[in-house]
CSV table of C-alpha atoms in Angstrom, one decimal:
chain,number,residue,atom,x,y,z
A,1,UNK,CA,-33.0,8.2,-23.2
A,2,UNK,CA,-31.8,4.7,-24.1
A,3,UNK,CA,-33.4,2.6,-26.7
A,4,UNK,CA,-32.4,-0.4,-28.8
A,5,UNK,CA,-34.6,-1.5,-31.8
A,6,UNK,CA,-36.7,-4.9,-31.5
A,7,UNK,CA,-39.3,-6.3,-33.5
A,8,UNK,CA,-42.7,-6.7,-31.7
A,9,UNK,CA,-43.3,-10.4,-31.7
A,10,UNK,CA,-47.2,-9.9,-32.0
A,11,UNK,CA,-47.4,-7.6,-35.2
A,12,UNK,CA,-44.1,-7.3,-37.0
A,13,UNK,CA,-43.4,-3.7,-36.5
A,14,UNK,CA,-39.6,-2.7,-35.2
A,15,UNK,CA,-40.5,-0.8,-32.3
A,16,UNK,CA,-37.7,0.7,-29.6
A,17,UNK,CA,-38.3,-1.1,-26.7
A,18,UNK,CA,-36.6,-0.4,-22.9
A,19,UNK,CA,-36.9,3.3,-23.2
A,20,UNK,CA,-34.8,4.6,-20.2
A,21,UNK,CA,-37.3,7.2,-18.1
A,22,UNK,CA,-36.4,10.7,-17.5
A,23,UNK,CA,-35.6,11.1,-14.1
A,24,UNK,CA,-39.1,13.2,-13.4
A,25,UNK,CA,-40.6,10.0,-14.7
A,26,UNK,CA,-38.8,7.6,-12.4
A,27,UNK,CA,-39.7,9.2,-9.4
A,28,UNK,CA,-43.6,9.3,-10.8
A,29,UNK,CA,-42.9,5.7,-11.5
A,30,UNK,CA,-41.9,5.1,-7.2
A,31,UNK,CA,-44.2,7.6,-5.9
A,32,UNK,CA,-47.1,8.2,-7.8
A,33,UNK,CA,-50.0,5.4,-7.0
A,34,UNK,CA,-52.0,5.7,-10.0
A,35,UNK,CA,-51.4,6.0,-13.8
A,36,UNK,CA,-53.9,6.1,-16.5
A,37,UNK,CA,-53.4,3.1,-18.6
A,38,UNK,CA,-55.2,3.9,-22.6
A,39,UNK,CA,-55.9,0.1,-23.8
A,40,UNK,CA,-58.1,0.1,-27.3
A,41,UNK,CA,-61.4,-1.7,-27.8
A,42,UNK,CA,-62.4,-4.2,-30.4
A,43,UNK,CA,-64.1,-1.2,-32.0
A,44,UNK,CA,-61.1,1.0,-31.9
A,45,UNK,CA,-62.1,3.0,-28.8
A,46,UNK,CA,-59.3,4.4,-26.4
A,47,UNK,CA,-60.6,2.8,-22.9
A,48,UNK,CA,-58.4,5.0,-20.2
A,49,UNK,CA,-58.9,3.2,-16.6
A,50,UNK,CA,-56.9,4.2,-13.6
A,51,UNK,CA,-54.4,1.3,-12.5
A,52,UNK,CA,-51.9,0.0,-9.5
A,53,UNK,CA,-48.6,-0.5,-11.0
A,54,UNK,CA,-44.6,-1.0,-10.4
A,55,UNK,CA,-42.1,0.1,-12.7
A,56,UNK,CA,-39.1,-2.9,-12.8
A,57,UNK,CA,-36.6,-1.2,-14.9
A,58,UNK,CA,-37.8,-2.0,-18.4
A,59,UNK,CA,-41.7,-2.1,-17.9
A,60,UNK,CA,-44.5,-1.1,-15.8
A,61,UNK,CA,-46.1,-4.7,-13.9
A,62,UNK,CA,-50.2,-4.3,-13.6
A,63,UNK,CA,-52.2,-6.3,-12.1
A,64,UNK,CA,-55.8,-6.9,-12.3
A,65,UNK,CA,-58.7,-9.3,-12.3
A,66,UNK,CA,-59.0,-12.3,-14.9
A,67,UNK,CA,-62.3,-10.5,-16.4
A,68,UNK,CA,-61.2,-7.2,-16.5
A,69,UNK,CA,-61.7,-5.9,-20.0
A,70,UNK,CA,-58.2,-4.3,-20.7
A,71,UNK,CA,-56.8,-8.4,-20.6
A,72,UNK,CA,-59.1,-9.1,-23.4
A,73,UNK,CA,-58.0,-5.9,-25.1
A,74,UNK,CA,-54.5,-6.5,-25.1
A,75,UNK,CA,-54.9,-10.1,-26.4
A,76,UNK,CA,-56.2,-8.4,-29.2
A,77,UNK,CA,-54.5,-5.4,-29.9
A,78,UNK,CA,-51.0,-4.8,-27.5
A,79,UNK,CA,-51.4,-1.2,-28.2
A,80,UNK,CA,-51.6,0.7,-25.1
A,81,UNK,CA,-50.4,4.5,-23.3
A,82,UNK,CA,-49.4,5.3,-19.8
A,83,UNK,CA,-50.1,8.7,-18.6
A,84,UNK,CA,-48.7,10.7,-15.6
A,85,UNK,CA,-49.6,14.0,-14.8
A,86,UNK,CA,-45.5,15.3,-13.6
A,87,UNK,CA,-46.4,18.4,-11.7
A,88,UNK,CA,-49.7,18.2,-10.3
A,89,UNK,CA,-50.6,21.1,-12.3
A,90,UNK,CA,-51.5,19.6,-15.7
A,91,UNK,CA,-48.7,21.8,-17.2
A,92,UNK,CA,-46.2,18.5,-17.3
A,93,UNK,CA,-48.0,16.0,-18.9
A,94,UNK,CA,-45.8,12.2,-20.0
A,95,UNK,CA,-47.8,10.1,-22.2
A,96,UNK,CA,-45.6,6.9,-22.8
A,97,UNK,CA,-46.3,5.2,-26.0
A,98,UNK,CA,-46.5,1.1,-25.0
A,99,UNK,CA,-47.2,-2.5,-26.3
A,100,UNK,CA,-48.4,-4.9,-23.7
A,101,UNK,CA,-48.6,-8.5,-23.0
A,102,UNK,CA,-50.1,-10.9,-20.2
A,103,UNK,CA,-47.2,-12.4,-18.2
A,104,UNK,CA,-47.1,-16.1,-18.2
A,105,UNK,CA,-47.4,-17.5,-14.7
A,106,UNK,CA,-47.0,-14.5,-12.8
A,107,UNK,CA,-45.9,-14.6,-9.2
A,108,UNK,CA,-48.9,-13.6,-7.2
A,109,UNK,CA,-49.2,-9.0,-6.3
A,110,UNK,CA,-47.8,-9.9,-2.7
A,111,UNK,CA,-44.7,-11.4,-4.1
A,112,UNK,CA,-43.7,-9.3,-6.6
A,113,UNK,CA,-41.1,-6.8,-6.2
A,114,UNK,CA,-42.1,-3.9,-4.6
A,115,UNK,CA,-45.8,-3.9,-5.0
A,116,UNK,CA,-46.7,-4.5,-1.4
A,117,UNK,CA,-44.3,-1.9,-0.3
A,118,UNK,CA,-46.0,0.5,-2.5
A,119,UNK,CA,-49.8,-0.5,-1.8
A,120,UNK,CA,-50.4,-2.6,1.0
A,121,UNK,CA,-51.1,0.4,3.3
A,122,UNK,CA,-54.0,1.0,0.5
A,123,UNK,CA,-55.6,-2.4,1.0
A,124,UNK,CA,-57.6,-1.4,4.0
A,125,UNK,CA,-59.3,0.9,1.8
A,126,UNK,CA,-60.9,-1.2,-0.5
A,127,UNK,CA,-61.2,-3.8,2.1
A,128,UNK,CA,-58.6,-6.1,0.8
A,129,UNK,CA,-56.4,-8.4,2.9
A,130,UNK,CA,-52.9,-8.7,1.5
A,131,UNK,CA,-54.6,-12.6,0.9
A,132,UNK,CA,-57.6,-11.0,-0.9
A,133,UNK,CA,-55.5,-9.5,-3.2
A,134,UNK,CA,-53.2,-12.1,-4.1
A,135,UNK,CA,-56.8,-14.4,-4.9
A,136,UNK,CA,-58.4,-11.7,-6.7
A,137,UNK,CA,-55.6,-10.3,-8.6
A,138,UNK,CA,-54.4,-13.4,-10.6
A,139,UNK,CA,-53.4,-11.6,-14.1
A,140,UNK,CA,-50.3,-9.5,-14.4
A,141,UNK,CA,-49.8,-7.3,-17.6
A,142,UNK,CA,-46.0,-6.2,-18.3
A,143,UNK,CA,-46.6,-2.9,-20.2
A,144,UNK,CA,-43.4,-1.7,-22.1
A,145,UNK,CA,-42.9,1.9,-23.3
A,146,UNK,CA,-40.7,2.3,-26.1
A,147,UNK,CA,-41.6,6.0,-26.7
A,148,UNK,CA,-42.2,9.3,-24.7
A,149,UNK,CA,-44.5,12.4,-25.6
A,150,UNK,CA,-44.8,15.3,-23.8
A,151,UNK,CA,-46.3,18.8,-24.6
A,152,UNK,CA,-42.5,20.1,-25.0
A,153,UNK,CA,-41.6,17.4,-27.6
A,154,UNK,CA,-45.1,18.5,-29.6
């Protein structure tokens, strides 16, 4: 896997950033709907909420709701994990190890690459327009892994 060494602009700590996923991981990334994104609380409590994402080559794009509490937790702490489950079976885990940020001025869901080609045959669903979602969905969150655990690296 490629890395290069950065310094996280928030805290100070060198962190590898742009980790290059696995192939497994990269076709998770395009086919699975759902990860677990792990944000942490003001009180240091691991909140795990299911999210909507799109991998663009160096970070997984979210986006949610201005009030949602996961914005206010990674204002405060960018700490954060992605988990896939590989294999369906639990016996291929991927926890990525993460730092995330709120994108400046994102482009609105329907316009960003990919993201209606992965869920705008979900909107119906939740009884979204592709409209709804662009009005409702105003905060993007760029969530960078810089490192990869799995229960063969433990």
């Amino acid at each position: 896997m490629a890395r290069r060494m950065d310094t996280d602009a928030t805290t100070g700590d060198h962190c590898t950033m742009a980790l290059e996923l696995s192939p497994d991981l990269q076709a998770k990334a395009s086919d699975e709907p759902v990860v677990w994104l792990t944000t942490v609380s003001p009180s240091d409590q691991p909140m795990p909420r299911p999210v909507w994402f799109v991998w663009d080559g160096e970070a997984f794009v979210v986006y949610t709701y201005p009030g949602a509490a996961k914005v206010a937790h990674i204002a405060a702490n960018p700490k954060a994990t992605l988990h896939f489950d590989i294999d369906h079976s639990s016996d291929d885990v991927a926890v990525l190890i993460c730092r995330a940020e709120r994108v400046a001025d994102p482009v609105p869901p329907s316009r960003f690459p990919g993201y209606l080609d992965k869920y705008e045959r979900s909107l119906p669903a939740i009884n979204y327009t592709v409209a709804d979602l662009d009005a409702a969905m105003t905060i993007a969150l760029r969530v960078v892994p810089h490192r990869q655990w799995s229960p063969e690296a433990a």
